[in-house]
Coordinates of C-alpha atoms in Angstrom, one line a residue:
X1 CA 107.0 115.3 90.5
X2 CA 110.1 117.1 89.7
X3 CA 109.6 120.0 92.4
X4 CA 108.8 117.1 94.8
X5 CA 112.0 114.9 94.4
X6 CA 114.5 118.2 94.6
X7 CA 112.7 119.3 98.0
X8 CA 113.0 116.0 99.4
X9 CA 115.6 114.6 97.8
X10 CA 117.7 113.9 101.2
X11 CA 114.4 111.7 102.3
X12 CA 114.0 110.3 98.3
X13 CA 117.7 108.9 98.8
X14 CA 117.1 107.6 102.1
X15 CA 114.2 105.4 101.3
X16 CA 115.5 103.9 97.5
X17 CA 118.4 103.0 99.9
X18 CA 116.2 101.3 102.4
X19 CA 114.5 99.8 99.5
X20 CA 117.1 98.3 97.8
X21 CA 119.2 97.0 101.1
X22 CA 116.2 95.4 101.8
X23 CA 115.5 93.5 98.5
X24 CA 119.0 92.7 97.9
X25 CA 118.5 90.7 101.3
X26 CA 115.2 89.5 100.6
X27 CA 116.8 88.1 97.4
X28 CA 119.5 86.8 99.0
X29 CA 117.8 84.5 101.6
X30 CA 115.3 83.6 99.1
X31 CA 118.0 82.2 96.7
X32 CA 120.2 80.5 99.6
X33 CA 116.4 78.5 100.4
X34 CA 115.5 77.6 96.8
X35 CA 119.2 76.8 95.4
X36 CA 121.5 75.8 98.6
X37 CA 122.4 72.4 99.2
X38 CA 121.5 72.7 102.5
X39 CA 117.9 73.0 102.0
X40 CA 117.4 70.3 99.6
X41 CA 115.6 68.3 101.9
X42 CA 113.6 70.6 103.4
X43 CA 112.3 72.0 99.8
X44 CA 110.9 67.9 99.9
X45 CA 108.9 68.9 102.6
X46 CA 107.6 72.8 102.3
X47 CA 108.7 73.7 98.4
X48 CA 110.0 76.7 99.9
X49 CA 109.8 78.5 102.9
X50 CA 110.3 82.4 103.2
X51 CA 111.9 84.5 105.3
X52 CA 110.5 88.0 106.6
X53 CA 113.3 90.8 106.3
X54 CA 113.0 93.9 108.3
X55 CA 114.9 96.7 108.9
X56 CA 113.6 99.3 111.8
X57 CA 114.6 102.8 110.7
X58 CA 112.7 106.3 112.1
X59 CA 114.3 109.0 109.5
X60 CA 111.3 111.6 109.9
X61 CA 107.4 110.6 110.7
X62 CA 106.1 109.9 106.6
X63 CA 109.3 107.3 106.5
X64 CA 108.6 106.0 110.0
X65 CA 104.7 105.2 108.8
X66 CA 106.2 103.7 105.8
X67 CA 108.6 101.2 107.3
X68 CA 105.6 100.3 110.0
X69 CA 103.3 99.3 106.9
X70 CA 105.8 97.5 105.7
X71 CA 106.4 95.3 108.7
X72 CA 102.7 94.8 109.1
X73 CA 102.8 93.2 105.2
X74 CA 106.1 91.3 105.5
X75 CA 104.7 90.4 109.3
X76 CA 101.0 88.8 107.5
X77 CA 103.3 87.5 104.6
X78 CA 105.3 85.7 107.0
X79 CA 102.5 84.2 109.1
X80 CA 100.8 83.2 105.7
X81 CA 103.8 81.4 105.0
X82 CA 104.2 79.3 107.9
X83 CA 100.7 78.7 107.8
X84 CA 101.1 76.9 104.5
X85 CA 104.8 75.3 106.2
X86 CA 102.8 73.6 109.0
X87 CA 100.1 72.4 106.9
X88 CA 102.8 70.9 104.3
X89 CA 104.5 69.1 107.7
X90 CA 101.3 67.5 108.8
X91 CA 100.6 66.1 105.8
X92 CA 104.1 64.6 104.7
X93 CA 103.9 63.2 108.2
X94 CA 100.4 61.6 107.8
X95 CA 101.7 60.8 104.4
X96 CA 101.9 56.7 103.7
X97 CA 102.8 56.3 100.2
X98 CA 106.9 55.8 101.0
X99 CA 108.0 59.9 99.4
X100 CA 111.3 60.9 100.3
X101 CA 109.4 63.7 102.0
X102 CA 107.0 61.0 104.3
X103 CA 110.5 59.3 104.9
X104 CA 112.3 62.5 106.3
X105 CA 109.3 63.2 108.3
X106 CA 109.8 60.4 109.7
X107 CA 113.2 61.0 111.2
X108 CA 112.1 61.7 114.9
X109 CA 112.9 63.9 117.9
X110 CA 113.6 60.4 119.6
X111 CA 116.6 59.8 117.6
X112 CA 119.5 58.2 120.3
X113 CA 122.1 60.4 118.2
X114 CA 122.3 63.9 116.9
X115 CA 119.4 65.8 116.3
X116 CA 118.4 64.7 113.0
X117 CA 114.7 65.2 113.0
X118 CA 113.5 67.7 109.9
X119 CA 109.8 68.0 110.8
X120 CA 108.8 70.2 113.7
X121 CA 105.6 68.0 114.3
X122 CA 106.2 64.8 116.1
X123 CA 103.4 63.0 115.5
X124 CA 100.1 63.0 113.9
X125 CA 98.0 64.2 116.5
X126 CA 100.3 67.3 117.3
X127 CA 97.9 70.1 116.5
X128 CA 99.1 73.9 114.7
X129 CA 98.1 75.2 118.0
X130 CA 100.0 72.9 120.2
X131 CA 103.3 73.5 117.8
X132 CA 102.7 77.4 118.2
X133 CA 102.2 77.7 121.9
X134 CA 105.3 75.0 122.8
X135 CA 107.6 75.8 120.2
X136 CA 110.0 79.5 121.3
X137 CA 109.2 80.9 117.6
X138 CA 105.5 80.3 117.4
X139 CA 105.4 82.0 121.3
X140 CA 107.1 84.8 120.6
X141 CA 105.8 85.0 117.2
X142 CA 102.0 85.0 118.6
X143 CA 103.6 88.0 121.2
X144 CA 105.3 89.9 119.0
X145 CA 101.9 89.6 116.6
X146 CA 99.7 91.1 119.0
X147 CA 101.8 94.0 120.1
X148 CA 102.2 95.1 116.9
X149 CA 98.6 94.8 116.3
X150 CA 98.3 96.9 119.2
X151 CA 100.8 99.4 118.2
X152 CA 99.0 100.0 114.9
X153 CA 95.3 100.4 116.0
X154 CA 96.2 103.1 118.6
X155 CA 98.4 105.2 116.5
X156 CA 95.3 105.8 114.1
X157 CA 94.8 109.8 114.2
X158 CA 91.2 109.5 115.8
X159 CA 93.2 107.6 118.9
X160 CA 96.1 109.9 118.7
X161 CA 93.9 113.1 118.9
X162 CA 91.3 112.1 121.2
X163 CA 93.2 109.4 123.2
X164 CA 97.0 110.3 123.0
X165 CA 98.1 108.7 126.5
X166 CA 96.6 105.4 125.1
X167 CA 98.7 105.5 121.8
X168 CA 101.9 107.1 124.2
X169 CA 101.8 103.9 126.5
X170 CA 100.7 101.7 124.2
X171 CA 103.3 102.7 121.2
X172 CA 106.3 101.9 124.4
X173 CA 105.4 98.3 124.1
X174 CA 107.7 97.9 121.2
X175 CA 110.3 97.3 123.6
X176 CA 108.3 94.0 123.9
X177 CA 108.1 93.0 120.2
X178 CA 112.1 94.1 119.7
X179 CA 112.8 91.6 122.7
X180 CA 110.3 89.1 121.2
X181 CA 111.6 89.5 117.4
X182 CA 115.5 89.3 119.0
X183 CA 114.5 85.6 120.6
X184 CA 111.8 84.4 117.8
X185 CA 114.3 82.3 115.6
X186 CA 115.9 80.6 118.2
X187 CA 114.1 77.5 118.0
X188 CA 115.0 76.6 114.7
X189 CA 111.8 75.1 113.1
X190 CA 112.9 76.1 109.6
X191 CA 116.1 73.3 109.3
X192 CA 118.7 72.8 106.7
X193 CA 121.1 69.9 106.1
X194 CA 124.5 70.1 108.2
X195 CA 127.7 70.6 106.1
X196 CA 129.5 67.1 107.7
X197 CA 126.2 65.5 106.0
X198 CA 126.8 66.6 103.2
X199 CA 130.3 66.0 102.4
X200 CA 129.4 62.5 103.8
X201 CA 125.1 62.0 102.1
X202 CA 125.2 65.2 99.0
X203 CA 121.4 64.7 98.6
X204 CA 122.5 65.3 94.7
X205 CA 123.5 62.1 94.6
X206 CA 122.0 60.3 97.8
X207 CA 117.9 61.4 97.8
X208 CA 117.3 59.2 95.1
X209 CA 118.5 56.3 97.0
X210 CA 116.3 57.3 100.3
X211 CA 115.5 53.7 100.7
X212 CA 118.8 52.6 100.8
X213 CA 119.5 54.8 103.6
X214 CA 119.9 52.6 106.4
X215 CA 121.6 49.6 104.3
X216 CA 125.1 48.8 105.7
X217 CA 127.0 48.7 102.4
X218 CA 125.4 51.7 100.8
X219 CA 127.5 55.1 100.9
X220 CA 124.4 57.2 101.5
X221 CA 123.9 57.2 105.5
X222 CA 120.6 59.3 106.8
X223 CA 121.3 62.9 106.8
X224 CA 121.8 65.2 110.0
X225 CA 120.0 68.5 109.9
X226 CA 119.7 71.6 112.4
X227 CA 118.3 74.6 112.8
X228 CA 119.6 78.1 112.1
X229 CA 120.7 80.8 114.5
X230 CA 118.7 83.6 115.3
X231 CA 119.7 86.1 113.3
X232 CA 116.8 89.2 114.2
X233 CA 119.6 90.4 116.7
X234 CA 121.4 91.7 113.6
X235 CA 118.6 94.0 113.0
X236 CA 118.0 95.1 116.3
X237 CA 121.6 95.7 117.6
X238 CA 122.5 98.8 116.0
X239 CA 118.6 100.6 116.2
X240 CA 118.8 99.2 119.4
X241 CA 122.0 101.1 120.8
X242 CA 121.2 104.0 118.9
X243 CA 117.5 104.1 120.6
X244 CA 119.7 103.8 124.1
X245 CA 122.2 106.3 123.2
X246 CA 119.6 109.0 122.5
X247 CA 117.1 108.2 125.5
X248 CA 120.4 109.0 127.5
X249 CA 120.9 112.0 126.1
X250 CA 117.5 112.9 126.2
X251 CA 117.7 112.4 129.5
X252 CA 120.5 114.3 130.0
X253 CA 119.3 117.2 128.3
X254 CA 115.7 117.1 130.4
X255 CA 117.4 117.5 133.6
X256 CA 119.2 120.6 132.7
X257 CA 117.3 123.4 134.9
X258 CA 114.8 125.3 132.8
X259 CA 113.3 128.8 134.2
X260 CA 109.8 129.7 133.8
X261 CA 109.9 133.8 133.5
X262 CA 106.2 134.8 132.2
X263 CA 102.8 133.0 132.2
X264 CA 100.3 134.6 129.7
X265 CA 96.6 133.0 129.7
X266 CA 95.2 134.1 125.9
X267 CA 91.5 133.5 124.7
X268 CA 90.1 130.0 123.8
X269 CA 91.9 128.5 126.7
X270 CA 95.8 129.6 125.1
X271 CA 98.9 129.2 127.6
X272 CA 101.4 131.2 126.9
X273 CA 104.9 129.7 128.4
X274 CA 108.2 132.2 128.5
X275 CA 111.4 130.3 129.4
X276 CA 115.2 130.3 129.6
X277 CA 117.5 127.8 129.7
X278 CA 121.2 127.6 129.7
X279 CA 122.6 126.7 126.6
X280 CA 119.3 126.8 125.0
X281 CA 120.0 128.0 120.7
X282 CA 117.2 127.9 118.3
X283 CA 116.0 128.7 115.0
X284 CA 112.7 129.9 113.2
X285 CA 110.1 127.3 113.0
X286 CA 111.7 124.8 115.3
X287 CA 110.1 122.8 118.1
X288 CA 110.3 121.3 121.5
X289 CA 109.6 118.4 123.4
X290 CA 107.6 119.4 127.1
X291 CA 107.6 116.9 130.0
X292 CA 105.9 118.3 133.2
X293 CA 106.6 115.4 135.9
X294 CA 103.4 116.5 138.4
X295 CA 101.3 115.1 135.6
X296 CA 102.9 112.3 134.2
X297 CA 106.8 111.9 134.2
X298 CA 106.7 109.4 130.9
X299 CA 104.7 112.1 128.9
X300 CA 106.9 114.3 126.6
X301 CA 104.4 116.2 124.0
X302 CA 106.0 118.9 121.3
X303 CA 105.2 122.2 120.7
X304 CA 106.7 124.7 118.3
X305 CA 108.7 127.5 119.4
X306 CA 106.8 131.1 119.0
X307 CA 109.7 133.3 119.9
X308 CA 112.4 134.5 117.5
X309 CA 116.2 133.2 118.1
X310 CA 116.8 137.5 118.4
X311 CA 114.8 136.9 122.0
X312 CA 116.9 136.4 125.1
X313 CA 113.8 133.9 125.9
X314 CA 111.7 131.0 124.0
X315 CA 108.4 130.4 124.2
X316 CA 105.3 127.7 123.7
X317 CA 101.7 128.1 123.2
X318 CA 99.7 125.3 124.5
X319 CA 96.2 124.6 123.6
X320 CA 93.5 122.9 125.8
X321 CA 93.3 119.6 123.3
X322 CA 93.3 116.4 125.4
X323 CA 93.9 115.6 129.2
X324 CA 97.5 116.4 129.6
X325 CA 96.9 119.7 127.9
X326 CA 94.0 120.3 130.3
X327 CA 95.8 119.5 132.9
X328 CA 98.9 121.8 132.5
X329 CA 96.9 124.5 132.0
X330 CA 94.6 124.0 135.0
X331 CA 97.9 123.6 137.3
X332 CA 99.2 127.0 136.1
X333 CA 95.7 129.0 136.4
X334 CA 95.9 128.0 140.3
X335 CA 97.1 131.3 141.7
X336 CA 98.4 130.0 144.8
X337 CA 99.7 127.2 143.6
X338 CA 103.9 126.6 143.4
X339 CA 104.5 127.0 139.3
X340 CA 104.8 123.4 137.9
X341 CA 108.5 122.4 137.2
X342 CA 108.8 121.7 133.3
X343 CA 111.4 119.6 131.4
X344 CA 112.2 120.8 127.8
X345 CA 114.0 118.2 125.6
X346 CA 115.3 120.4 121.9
X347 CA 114.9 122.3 119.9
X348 CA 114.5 120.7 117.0
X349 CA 114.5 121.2 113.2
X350 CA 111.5 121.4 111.0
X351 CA 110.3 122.2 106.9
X352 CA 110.0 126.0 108.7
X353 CA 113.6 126.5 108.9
X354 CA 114.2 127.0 105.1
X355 CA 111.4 129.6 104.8
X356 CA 114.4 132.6 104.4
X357 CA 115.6 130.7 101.3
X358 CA 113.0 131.2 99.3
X359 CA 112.5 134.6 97.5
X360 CA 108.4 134.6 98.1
X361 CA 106.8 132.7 101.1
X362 CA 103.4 131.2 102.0
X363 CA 103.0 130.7 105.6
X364 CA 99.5 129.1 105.8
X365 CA 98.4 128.5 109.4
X366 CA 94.9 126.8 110.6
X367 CA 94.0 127.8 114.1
X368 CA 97.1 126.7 116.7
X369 CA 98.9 125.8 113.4
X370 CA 100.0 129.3 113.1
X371 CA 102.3 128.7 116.1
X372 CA 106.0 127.9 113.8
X373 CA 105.2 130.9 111.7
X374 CA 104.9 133.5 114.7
X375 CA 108.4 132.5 115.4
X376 CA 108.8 133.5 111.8
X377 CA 107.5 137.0 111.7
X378 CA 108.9 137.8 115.0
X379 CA 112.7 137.3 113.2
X380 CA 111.2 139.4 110.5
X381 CA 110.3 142.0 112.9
X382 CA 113.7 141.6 113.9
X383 CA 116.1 141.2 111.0
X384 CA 114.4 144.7 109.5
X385 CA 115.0 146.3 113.3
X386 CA 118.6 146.0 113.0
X387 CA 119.0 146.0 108.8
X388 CA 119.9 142.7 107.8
X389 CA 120.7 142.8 104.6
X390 CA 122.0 139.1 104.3
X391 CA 117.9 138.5 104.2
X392 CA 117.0 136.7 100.7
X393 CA 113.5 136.6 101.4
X394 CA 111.1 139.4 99.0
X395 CA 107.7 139.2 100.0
X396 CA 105.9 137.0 102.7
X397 CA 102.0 136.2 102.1
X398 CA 100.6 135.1 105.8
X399 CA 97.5 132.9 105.8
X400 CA 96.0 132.4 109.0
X401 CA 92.3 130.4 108.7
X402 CA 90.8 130.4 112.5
X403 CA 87.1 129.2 113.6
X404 CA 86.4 131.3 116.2
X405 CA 87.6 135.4 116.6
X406 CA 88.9 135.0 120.0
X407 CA 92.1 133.2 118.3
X408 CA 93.2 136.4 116.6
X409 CA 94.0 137.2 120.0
X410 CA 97.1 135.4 120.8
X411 CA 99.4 136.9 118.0
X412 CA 97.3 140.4 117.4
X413 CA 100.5 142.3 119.3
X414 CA 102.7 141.2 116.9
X415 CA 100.9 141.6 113.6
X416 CA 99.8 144.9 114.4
X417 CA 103.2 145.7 115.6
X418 CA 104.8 144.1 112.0
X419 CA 102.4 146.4 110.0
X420 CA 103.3 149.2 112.1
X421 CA 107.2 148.5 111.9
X422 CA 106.4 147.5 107.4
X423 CA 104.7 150.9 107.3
X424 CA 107.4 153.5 108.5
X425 CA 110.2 151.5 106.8
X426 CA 108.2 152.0 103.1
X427 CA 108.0 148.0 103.5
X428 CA 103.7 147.6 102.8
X429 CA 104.1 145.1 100.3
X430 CA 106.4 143.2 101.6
X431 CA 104.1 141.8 104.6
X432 CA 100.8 140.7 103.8
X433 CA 98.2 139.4 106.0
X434 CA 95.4 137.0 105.1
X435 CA 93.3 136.3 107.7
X436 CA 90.3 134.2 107.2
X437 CA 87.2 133.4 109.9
X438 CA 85.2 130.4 109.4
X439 CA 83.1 130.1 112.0
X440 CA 81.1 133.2 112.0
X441 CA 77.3 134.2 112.0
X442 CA 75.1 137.1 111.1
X443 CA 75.2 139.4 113.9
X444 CA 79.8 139.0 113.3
X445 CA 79.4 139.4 110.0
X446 CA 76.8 142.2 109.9
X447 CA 78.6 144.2 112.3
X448 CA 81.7 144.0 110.2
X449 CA 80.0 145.1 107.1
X450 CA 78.4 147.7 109.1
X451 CA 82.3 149.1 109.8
X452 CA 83.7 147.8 106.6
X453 CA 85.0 151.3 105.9
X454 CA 87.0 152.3 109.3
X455 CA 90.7 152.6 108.6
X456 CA 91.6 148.9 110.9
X457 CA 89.4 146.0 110.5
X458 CA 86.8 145.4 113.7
X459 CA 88.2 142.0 114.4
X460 CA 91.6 142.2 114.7
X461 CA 92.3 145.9 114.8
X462 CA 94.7 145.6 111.4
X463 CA 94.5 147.7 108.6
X464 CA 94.4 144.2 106.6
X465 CA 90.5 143.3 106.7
X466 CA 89.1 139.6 108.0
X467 CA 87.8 137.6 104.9
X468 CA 84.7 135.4 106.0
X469 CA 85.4 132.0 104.5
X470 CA 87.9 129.6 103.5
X471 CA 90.4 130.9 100.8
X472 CA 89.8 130.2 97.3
X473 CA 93.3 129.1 96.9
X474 CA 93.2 129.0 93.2
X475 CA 92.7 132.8 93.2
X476 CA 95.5 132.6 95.7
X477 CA 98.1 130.8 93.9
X478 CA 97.2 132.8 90.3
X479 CA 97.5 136.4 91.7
X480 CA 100.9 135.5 93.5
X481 CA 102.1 133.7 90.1
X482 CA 100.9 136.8 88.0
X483 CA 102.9 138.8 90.7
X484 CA 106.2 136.6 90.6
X485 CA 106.4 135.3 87.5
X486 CA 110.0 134.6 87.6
X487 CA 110.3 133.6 91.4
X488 CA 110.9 130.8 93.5
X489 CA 107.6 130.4 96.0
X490 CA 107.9 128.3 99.2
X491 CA 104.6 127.0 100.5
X492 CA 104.8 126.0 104.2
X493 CA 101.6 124.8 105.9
X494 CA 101.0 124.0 109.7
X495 CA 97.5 122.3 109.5
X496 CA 95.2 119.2 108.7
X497 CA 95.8 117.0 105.8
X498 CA 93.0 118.1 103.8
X499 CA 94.3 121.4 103.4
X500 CA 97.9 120.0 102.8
X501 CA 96.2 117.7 99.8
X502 CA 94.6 121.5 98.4
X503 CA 97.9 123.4 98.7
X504 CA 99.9 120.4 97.3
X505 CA 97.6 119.9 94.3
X506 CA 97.5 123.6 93.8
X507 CA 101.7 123.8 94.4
X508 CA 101.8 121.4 91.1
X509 CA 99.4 122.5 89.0
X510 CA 100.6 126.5 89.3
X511 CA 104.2 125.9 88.8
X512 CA 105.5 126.6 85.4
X513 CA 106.9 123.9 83.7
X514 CA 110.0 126.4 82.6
X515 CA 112.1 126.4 85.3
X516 CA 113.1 130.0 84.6
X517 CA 109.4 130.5 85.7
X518 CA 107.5 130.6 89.0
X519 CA 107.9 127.6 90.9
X520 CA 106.0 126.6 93.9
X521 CA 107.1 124.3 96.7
X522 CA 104.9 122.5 99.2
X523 CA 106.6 121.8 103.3
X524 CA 104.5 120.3 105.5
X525 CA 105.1 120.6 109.5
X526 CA 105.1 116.8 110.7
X527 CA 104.4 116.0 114.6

């Protein structure tokens, strides 16, 4: 837990910030409805009624998910709520036994002066649906309800995956439910006693004498109430010009020309994009946003950056995973076709970038995951090139776990040209490969025991042999903390959350508990 907190403790401090704003605020409109003055008569009615406090904040993807399963509680809390609100209304107004709350039901919409009425429902036959679809907060909140509902099923991962324009377009709706949240209190259902009432009727010293209300000589007169202002806009302002701002620059930033200088088709349907663009400054492990406007000018998908910031170019590797993947690939495989004009938005920063701070590194890569760390071992190449003696980093263990061989293809130039390089600078150990092939048969695996012995593995054509199999990552994380007993270990994964749950369990349990002693810390990349 300890490791955890002190590599995340920017995002740790962010969210017990969020956390505590928003429960000093809860607190404080629950107190001003249970103890204020001004809600004395309306606790006669509903007890108490509850407010729903939200705060929309997007620090990083894991606190963005956070805050969304928040809303959806605080938004099924609220409904509940007013559920239980309406049902109290109908029956103080059915109510016949004379209560103080049957008597401020009572108080009417048709009231010749002011606009004392308490009770939403005029009359006895007004239905909870009929009050929701005429009233402005039951609309909106019955709008705002289902596009959230709809923002929620489509971002699952099996709709993300497999259906990514539906949870793109679908996910842009929020503009709706921002609009819809801005306008839902208008209407002023939940109503408090005015202050001019109550310097003239304090219900401290007037409810008791409800019946006396209308008398001539009594100094209790029948209290005025409103509603409150809609105060959601307070929320929404500054997300809202924030969310402005940045599409602008977004915007901004995509229209700046970018140059396409090299197309590479690899194996297993790879595209291999080299660009340049003026201005354009990156790091290791960074990423990008793509728009290509031929097939859809709203879509803008990210891809991590495979070159090195040593290049005097950056590059993507796209793989065929969904219809606008597809579809860029199929417009640059037609030969006489003009090459598709692409908008880049970035870069921007990832876990990936703090690999050279970290004496030992894990880069564990499954399939295209292994994109962020090519960037990686290309500024290795580099920084040992030209002597960089500013580099902190010892030894690099590379994990790359692909199902099919043709993969090994994309990035074979530069491992074999990394070896190569660690080789005639005395450097073996400090590179090491780990390549693992799950989906394999017989005839692949016979016909690399059969040449088990030759000096670079069949596969791949390293000197580092293919392992058939998933890695036994206990064996893993022992042997490097036998080797490093004293080191600091960064563990940085690019793959499915299964394997982040194996390498985070395995981060915890093999870290000493003497921080003198190896310690092992888990980044995940987060798209």
């Amino acid at each position: 837990m300890a490791n955890w907190v002190v590599n995340n403790w920017l995002s740790v401090l962010v969210l017990v910030t969020w956390l505590a704003l928003n429960v000093f605020l809860f607190t404080h409109a629950f107190l001003s409805y249970e103890k204020g003055d001004k809600y004395y008569y309306t606790r006669e009615i509903l007890g108490l009624c509850r407010r729903t406090l939200r705060k929309q904040l997007d620090h990083n993807l894991t606190f963005h998910k956070l805050v969304a399963y928040m809303i959806c509680l605080h938004t099924a809390i609220h409904i509940v709520a007013h559920l239980f609100n309406f049902e109290r209304y109908s029956r103080s107004l059915q109510a016949t036994d004379g209560s103080l709350a049957s008597v401020l039901s009572s108080l009417s919409h048709q009231e010749t002066e002011g606009d004392s009425w308490l009770n939403p429902i005029q009359s006895p036959n007004m239905t909870v649906l009929h009050m929701t679809f005429t009233s402005i907060p039951g609309f909106t909140g019955v709008i705002i309800t289902i596009v959230l509902v709809l923002m929620v099923t489509s971002s699952v991962e099996f709709i993300r995956r497999s259906y990514f324009e539906v949870f793109w377009y679908t996910h842009h709706i929020f503009i709706i439910y921002f609009i819809g949240l801005g306008i839902h209190g208008i209407g002023g259902i939940v109503r408090g006693q005015t202050e001019e009432s109550i310097k003239e009727s304090h219900p401290h010293m007037c409810a008791e004498s409800f019946e006396k209300w209308d008398d001539h000589d009594s100094h209790c007169k029948r209290p005025q109430f409103e509603g409150n202002s809609a105060e959601s806009w307070k929320w929404i302002l500054a997300p809202g010009v924030l969310y402005i701002f940045e599409r602008i620059l977004r915007f901004y930033r995509s229209q700046q020309r970018v140059m396409i200088t090299k197309v590479v088709m690899h194996p297993s349907k790879v595209l291999e994009l080299q660009m340049i663009k003026r201005g354009f400054s990156m790091e290791v492990g960074q990423y990008i946003f793509v728009n290509c406007p031929s097939i859809s000018s709203l879509e803008w998908h990210p891809f991590t950056l495979t070159s090195a910031p040593e290049e005097d170019f950056f590059s993507i590797h796209i793989r065929a995973a969904g219809d606008w993947t597809e579809n860029l690939i199929k417009a640059f495989e037609q030969q006489h076709s003009p090459i598709p004009r692409i908008e880049v938005d970035g870069p921007f920063g990832t876990v990936s970038e703090d690999v050279f701070r970290y004496e030992v590194a894990m880069l564990v890569g499954a399939g295209i995951g292994v994109t962020p760390f090519a960037s990686i071992l290309k500024s290795i190449w580099y920084k040992f090139r030209h002597a960089d003696h500013n580099l902190k980093t010892q030894t690099i263990y590379f994990y790359w776990i692909c199902r099919e061989t043709g993969a090994f293809a994309w990035f074979s130039d530069l491992l074999a040209s990394l070896e190569q390089e660690m080789e005639e600078l005395g450097k073996v150990g400090f590179l090491n490969f780990r390549l693992f092939l799950t989906g394999w048969d017989s005839n692949i695996a016979g016909h690399a025991a059969l040449n088990f012995d030759k000096a670079t593995d069949i596969l791949t054509g390293l000197k580092h042999k293919t392992f058939f199999g998933r890695p036994m990552w206990d064996n893993e994380f022992s042997t490097i903390a036998t080797n490093h007993p004293k080191s600091v270990v960064g563990v940085f994964l690019c793959g499915p959350q299964a394997l982040a749950k194996s390498l985070r369990k395995c981060c915890h349990q093999y870290s000493s508990l003497d921080p003198r002693k190896v310690q092992f810390y888990f980044n995940k990349e987060n798209f």
